[in-house]
Each structure stands twice: as C-alpha cells, then as structure tokens.
Coordinates of C-alpha atoms in Angstrom, one line a residue:
X526 CA 15.5 38.1 80.3
X527 CA 13.1 35.8 78.4
X528 CA 10.2 37.3 76.3
X529 CA 7.7 35.6 78.7
X530 CA 9.2 37.3 81.7
X531 CA 9.3 40.6 79.9
X532 CA 5.7 40.3 79.0
X533 CA 4.6 39.7 82.6
X534 CA 6.6 42.7 83.9
X535 CA 5.4 44.8 81.0
X536 CA 1.8 44.1 81.7
X537 CA 2.2 45.0 85.4
X538 CA 4.0 48.2 84.7
X539 CA 1.4 49.3 82.1
X540 CA -1.4 48.6 84.6
X541 CA 0.4 50.9 87.1
X542 CA 0.5 53.6 84.4
X543 CA 4.3 53.6 84.0
X544 CA 5.8 55.1 80.8
X545 CA 9.4 55.2 81.7
X546 CA 12.5 54.0 79.8
X547 CA 12.3 50.5 81.4
X548 CA 8.9 50.0 79.7
X549 CA 10.4 50.8 76.3
X550 CA 13.0 48.2 76.9
X551 CA 10.4 45.7 77.9
X552 CA 8.5 46.5 74.7
X553 CA 11.5 45.4 72.7
X554 CA 11.9 42.2 74.7
X555 CA 8.3 41.2 74.9
X556 CA 6.5 39.6 71.9
X557 CA 6.1 42.2 69.1
X558 CA 2.3 42.2 68.7
X559 CA 0.4 42.9 71.9
X560 CA -3.0 44.3 70.9
X561 CA -4.6 43.3 74.2
X562 CA -2.4 45.9 76.0
X563 CA -3.5 48.6 73.6
X564 CA -7.2 47.7 74.1
X565 CA -6.8 47.8 77.9
X566 CA -5.9 51.5 77.7
X567 CA -9.3 52.7 76.5
X568 CA -9.3 55.2 79.3
X569 CA -6.5 57.1 77.7
X570 CA -7.7 57.2 74.1
X571 CA -11.4 57.7 74.8
X572 CA -11.1 61.1 76.4
X573 CA -8.4 61.3 79.0
X574 CA -6.1 64.2 79.9
X575 CA -2.9 62.2 80.5
X576 CA -0.8 63.8 77.8
X577 CA 2.3 62.1 79.2
X578 CA 0.9 58.8 78.0
X579 CA 0.0 60.4 74.6
X580 CA 3.6 61.5 74.2
X581 CA 4.5 57.9 75.1
X582 CA 2.8 56.8 71.9
X583 CA 5.5 58.4 69.9
X584 CA 7.8 55.8 71.3
X585 CA 5.3 53.0 70.5
X586 CA 5.7 53.7 66.8
X587 CA 9.1 51.9 67.0
X588 CA 7.3 48.6 67.5
X589 CA 3.8 47.3 66.7
X590 CA 1.9 47.2 70.0
X591 CA -1.8 47.3 69.3
X592 CA -2.7 46.2 72.8
X593 CA -0.9 49.2 74.2
X594 CA -2.5 51.6 71.8
X595 CA -6.0 50.3 72.5
X596 CA -5.5 50.4 76.2
X597 CA -5.2 54.2 75.8
X598 CA -8.8 54.9 74.8
X599 CA -9.0 57.8 77.2
X600 CA -6.7 59.9 74.9
X601 CA -8.4 59.1 71.6
X602 CA -12.0 59.0 72.7
X603 CA -12.6 62.6 73.8
X604 CA -9.2 63.9 75.0
X605 CA -8.4 67.6 75.1
X606 CA -5.7 67.2 72.5
X607 CA -8.2 66.7 69.6
X608 CA -7.5 69.9 67.9
X609 CA -3.9 68.9 67.4
X610 CA -2.9 66.9 64.3
X611 CA -1.0 64.4 66.4
X612 CA -4.2 63.4 68.1
X613 CA -5.6 62.2 64.8
X614 CA -2.4 60.3 64.0
X615 CA -2.9 58.5 67.3
X616 CA -6.5 57.9 66.6
X617 CA -5.6 56.3 63.3
X618 CA -3.0 54.2 65.1
X619 CA -5.8 53.1 67.5
X620 CA -8.0 52.1 64.6
X621 CA -5.2 49.8 63.3
X622 CA -4.7 48.4 66.8
X623 CA -8.5 47.7 67.0
X624 CA -8.2 45.8 63.7
X625 CA -5.4 43.7 65.0
X626 CA -7.5 42.7 68.0
X627 CA -10.8 42.4 66.1
X628 CA -12.3 45.1 68.3
X629 CA -14.7 46.4 65.7
X630 CA -16.6 48.7 68.2
X631 CA -13.4 50.7 68.7
X632 CA -12.7 50.6 65.0
X633 CA -16.1 51.9 64.1
X634 CA -15.9 54.7 66.7
X635 CA -12.5 55.8 65.4
X636 CA -13.6 55.9 61.7
X637 CA -16.8 57.8 62.5
X638 CA -14.7 60.3 64.5
X639 CA -12.3 60.8 61.6
X640 CA -15.1 61.1 59.0
X641 CA -17.0 63.6 61.1
X642 CA -13.9 65.9 61.2
X643 CA -12.2 65.3 57.8
X644 CA -14.8 63.7 55.6
X645 CA -13.8 61.0 53.1
X646 CA -10.1 60.5 52.4
X647 CA -7.8 57.8 51.1
X648 CA -6.5 57.1 54.7
X649 CA -10.1 56.6 55.9
X650 CA -11.0 54.5 52.9
X651 CA -7.9 52.3 53.6
X652 CA -9.2 51.7 57.1
X653 CA -12.7 50.8 55.8
X654 CA -11.2 48.4 53.2
X655 CA -9.0 46.8 55.9
X656 CA -12.1 46.3 58.1
X657 CA -13.8 44.5 55.2
X658 CA -10.7 42.3 54.9
X659 CA -10.8 41.6 58.7
X660 CA -14.4 40.3 58.5
X661 CA -13.6 38.2 55.4
X662 CA -15.4 40.3 52.8
X663 CA -12.5 40.3 50.3
X664 CA -14.7 41.3 47.3
X665 CA -16.0 44.4 49.0
X666 CA -12.5 45.4 50.1
X667 CA -11.3 45.1 46.5
X668 CA -14.1 47.5 45.5
X669 CA -13.0 50.0 48.1
X670 CA -9.4 49.9 46.9
X671 CA -10.4 50.1 43.2
X672 CA -12.4 53.2 44.0
X673 CA -9.4 54.7 45.7
X674 CA -7.3 54.0 42.6
X675 CA -9.8 55.6 40.4
X676 CA -9.2 58.9 42.2
X677 CA -5.4 58.3 42.5
X678 CA -4.0 55.5 40.2
X679 CA -0.6 55.7 42.0
X680 CA -2.0 55.3 45.6
X681 CA 0.6 52.9 47.1
X682 CA -1.5 51.9 50.0
X683 CA -4.4 50.8 47.8
X684 CA -2.1 48.9 45.4
X685 CA -0.4 47.0 48.3
X686 CA -3.7 46.2 50.0
X687 CA -4.9 44.7 46.7
X688 CA -1.9 42.3 46.8
X689 CA -2.8 41.4 50.3
X690 CA -6.4 40.6 49.4
X691 CA -5.3 38.5 46.4
X692 CA -2.9 36.5 48.5
X693 CA -5.4 35.9 51.3
X694 CA -7.9 34.8 48.7
X695 CA -5.5 32.1 47.5
X696 CA -4.9 33.9 44.1
X697 CA -1.1 33.7 44.4
X698 CA -0.3 34.0 40.7
X699 CA -2.5 37.1 40.4
X700 CA -0.9 38.5 43.6
X701 CA 2.6 37.9 42.1
X702 CA 1.7 39.6 38.8
X703 CA 0.2 42.5 40.6
X704 CA 3.2 43.0 42.8
X705 CA 5.6 42.7 39.9
X706 CA 3.7 45.5 38.2
X707 CA 3.7 47.6 41.4
X708 CA 7.5 47.2 41.6
X709 CA 8.0 48.5 38.1
X710 CA 6.6 51.8 39.5
X711 CA 8.0 51.7 43.1
X712 CA 11.4 50.0 42.5
X713 CA 12.8 51.0 45.9
X714 CA 10.1 49.5 48.1
X715 CA 12.1 47.0 50.2
X716 CA 9.0 45.5 51.9
X717 CA 7.4 44.9 48.5
X718 CA 10.5 43.0 47.2
X719 CA 10.4 40.9 50.4
X720 CA 6.8 40.1 49.9
X721 CA 7.4 39.2 46.3
X722 CA 10.2 36.9 47.4
X723 CA 7.9 35.2 49.9
X724 CA 5.3 34.6 47.1
X725 CA 8.0 33.0 44.9
X726 CA 9.1 30.8 47.8
X727 CA 5.5 29.7 48.3
X728 CA 5.5 28.7 44.6
X729 CA 8.9 27.0 44.9
X730 CA 10.5 29.5 42.5
X731 CA 13.8 30.0 44.5
X732 CA 15.9 31.7 41.9
X733 CA 13.3 34.4 41.5
X734 CA 13.2 34.8 45.3
X735 CA 16.9 35.2 45.4
X736 CA 16.7 37.9 42.8
X737 CA 14.1 39.7 44.9
X738 CA 16.2 39.7 48.0
X739 CA 19.2 40.9 46.1
X740 CA 17.2 43.8 44.8
X741 CA 16.1 44.6 48.4
X742 CA 19.8 44.5 49.5
X743 CA 20.6 47.3 47.0
X744 CA 18.6 49.6 49.2
X745 CA 19.4 48.2 52.6
X746 CA 22.9 46.8 52.5
X747 CA 23.1 46.6 56.3
X748 CA 19.9 44.7 56.9
X749 CA 20.9 41.5 58.7
X750 CA 17.5 39.9 58.2
X751 CA 17.8 40.1 54.4
X752 CA 21.1 38.2 54.5
X753 CA 19.4 35.6 56.8
X754 CA 16.6 35.1 54.4
X755 CA 19.0 34.7 51.5
X756 CA 20.9 32.1 53.5
X757 CA 17.6 30.2 54.1
X758 CA 16.8 30.2 50.4
X759 CA 20.2 29.0 49.3
X760 CA 20.2 26.3 52.1
X761 CA 16.9 25.0 50.7
X762 CA 18.5 24.5 47.3
X763 CA 20.8 21.9 49.0
X764 CA 23.6 21.5 46.5
X765 CA 27.2 22.1 47.6
X766 CA 27.6 25.4 45.9
X767 CA 24.3 26.6 47.4
X768 CA 25.4 25.5 50.8
X769 CA 28.6 27.4 50.5
X770 CA 26.7 30.5 49.5
X771 CA 24.2 30.0 52.4
X772 CA 27.1 29.7 54.8
X773 CA 28.4 33.0 53.5
X774 CA 25.1 34.8 54.0
X775 CA 24.5 33.3 57.5
X776 CA 28.0 34.6 58.4
X777 CA 27.3 38.0 57.0
X778 CA 24.0 38.1 59.0
X779 CA 25.8 37.2 62.2
X780 CA 28.5 39.9 61.5
X781 CA 25.7 42.5 61.4
X782 CA 23.8 41.1 64.3
X783 CA 25.4 38.5 66.6
X784 CA 23.4 39.3 69.7
X785 CA 19.9 38.3 68.9
X786 CA 20.3 36.1 65.8
X787 CA 20.0 32.4 66.9
X788 CA 18.4 31.5 63.6
X789 CA 21.5 32.6 61.7
X790 CA 23.6 30.6 64.1
X791 CA 21.6 27.5 63.4
X792 CA 21.8 28.2 59.6
X793 CA 25.6 28.5 59.9
X794 CA 25.8 25.3 61.9
X795 CA 23.6 23.3 59.6
X796 CA 25.3 24.5 56.4
X797 CA 28.8 23.9 57.8
X798 CA 27.7 20.4 58.8
X799 CA 26.3 19.8 55.4
X800 CA 29.6 20.9 53.7
X801 CA 31.5 18.3 55.8
X802 CA 29.9 15.5 53.7
X803 CA 31.2 17.0 50.4
X804 CA 34.5 18.0 48.9
X805 CA 35.1 20.5 51.7
X806 CA 35.1 18.0 54.5
X807 CA 38.7 18.9 55.4
X808 CA 38.5 22.6 54.8
X809 CA 39.9 24.4 57.8
X810 CA 37.7 27.4 57.4
X811 CA 34.6 25.3 57.6
X812 CA 35.8 23.5 60.7
X813 CA 36.6 26.7 62.4
X814 CA 33.2 28.2 61.6
X815 CA 31.4 25.1 62.8
X816 CA 33.4 25.0 66.1
X817 CA 32.8 28.7 66.7
X818 CA 29.0 28.6 66.1
X819 CA 28.7 25.5 68.3
X820 CA 30.2 27.3 71.2
X821 CA 28.1 30.4 70.5
X822 CA 24.9 28.3 70.5
X823 CA 26.0 26.6 73.7
X824 CA 26.5 30.0 75.4
X825 CA 23.1 31.2 74.3
X826 CA 21.3 28.0 75.5
X827 CA 23.2 28.0 78.8
X828 CA 22.1 31.6 79.4
X829 CA 18.5 31.4 78.2
X830 CA 17.3 27.8 78.5
X831 CA 19.9 25.4 80.0
X832 CA 17.4 22.6 80.2
X833 CA 17.3 22.4 76.4
X834 CA 21.0 22.3 75.9
X835 CA 20.9 18.6 75.1
X836 CA 18.6 19.3 72.1
X837 CA 21.3 21.2 70.1
X838 CA 22.3 19.4 66.9
X839 CA 26.0 19.2 67.7
X840 CA 28.5 16.9 66.1

C-alpha cells in the first residue's frame, strides 16, 4: 500500500473514531508527521470521556503524529482523567503537537493548564522556549534556556534546544562547538552524534562526520539508518576506496533492513556502477551485487510504481 493511500484510509478511520490495530498499521505506513489529524481531535483532549482513545495515545508515542494528538482535544481540555499523571503527559504531548501545527491557541491553553497545576518547571519552560522559537524570537528563546541552565547546568533539554536555536539562526560554527561540548558530558547520546555529523556535512567536513556516525554505531550497532548515512558520506568522497567502503555500508544497511530501504538499494547500485570504471571492473563480487540490487529495485518498482520503472538507472 502506498503512503498516499494509507493516509486517505487513516483519515477516514480516525474520523469514524476507530482506534483498532489496523489504524496503528496505517500510522506506520502514512507520512510520519500528521499534525492536522491531532488537531482535528480537539473533542477528545478538551474534556471528553473517551478513555479508550486516551489509551490509544500510548500507541501514538511510537510515531510522531501531532495531527492525531491535536484532534483529541476532548481528552486534554477538561477530561475526567485530569487527576492522573498520564493525563498531564498527554497534555504535554498535545502542546508539542500544537507547536508542530502552529496552533498557538491550543499551545497557550495547554501551558496555562500545566502552570495552574504544577507551577513553573523545566518541562514547562522548555515548551515556552520552543514557542518563542516557533514564532521566530530566537533571542528570547535563548534567554529562556539560559535561565533553565542557571537552575540546572546539566539540563539536557535546554542544552540541546540551544543547539537548535544556534543552527536555525545560521550560527553553524557556534552550534557545532556547543554540541561538541555537550557530547563531552553526554557521550552516549546517539541523536546528538547524528546532529553533529549533519552539521559537519553542512560544512563539508566529511571525515569528522564519519567519526560522529562511528561513535553513534558504538551504541546502536543494529541501526540500519546509521550504516546508510555512513554509506552516503563515503559515496560523496568519490574516490575508489571510499566507493568500496560505501558499498560495504549500503550492503550492511540492506542486511539489517531489506524491506523498506530503497535508498540503500540505490546507494549500492550507484557505488557498484562507479566501481566498474576503476580497477574493480572485472570483480565478480561487484557484478553479483550490482545484478542483485538491480533485480531488487525492479521488484520494488513493479510492485509500488510500475509506471516509473523506466526511470531506474540500470546498465
């Protein structure tokens, strides 16, 4: 099923109030960020009694679906579950969803509700800072995060949000330095290593990006996406040894995930084709890999989009 078809069916089922297993499967197939669906469920998170849908939110934590969260306003705008801690977790989730959809009315309502019950806290201040970011007030958001760090110098959320603000402000060198400092404290933060690698790639510093991805792999050795990113970086370097390494990482990524990994298939195909023009032109292994991935791509295209089969870069 295509992501477009999944999106259409998902929207229909959510309108009908369905929260069954099929909906969860559609959530995985449809595009990852659907804040409009969350916003459409205001009825649930603004005071409703449908606790079945609230329990369904636990499943939504597996994917980022702001549109689904926001559509459940009935639950988080006056529901009977407000005395329970999980209600406030869902309300925070709704606030993030509102930010994704620039629904500042819902965002303000959620933050006021949280403040009236718990007062000021680092989680509330993070939401306030993120709202300042969303409206483009980066200087004010930095002030919010600096105040958070005065109270707790090791607040990871504030430290990482500062990197985000610096990057969106175009201060890439400062963002890189800040993130390097952060990783000296939180060495096992895989997302931070990936963000740092992306910053280095933006600056054309590919060896440093490779180092970052290798550090991330120390903590997530079975993460197929990390092998895919490493393959992309080595492919960008273009020389024969780098192409050989890229081919290795694309193959490893496909070993870990061969079902939904067309990008790695393309990477393996392009790196294999590039190696044919060098000293490995007659290498049997390279020819076998190329032939295999060509057939794999043909199968995917015939199944998903047969009309575009002719666009495949086959040789």
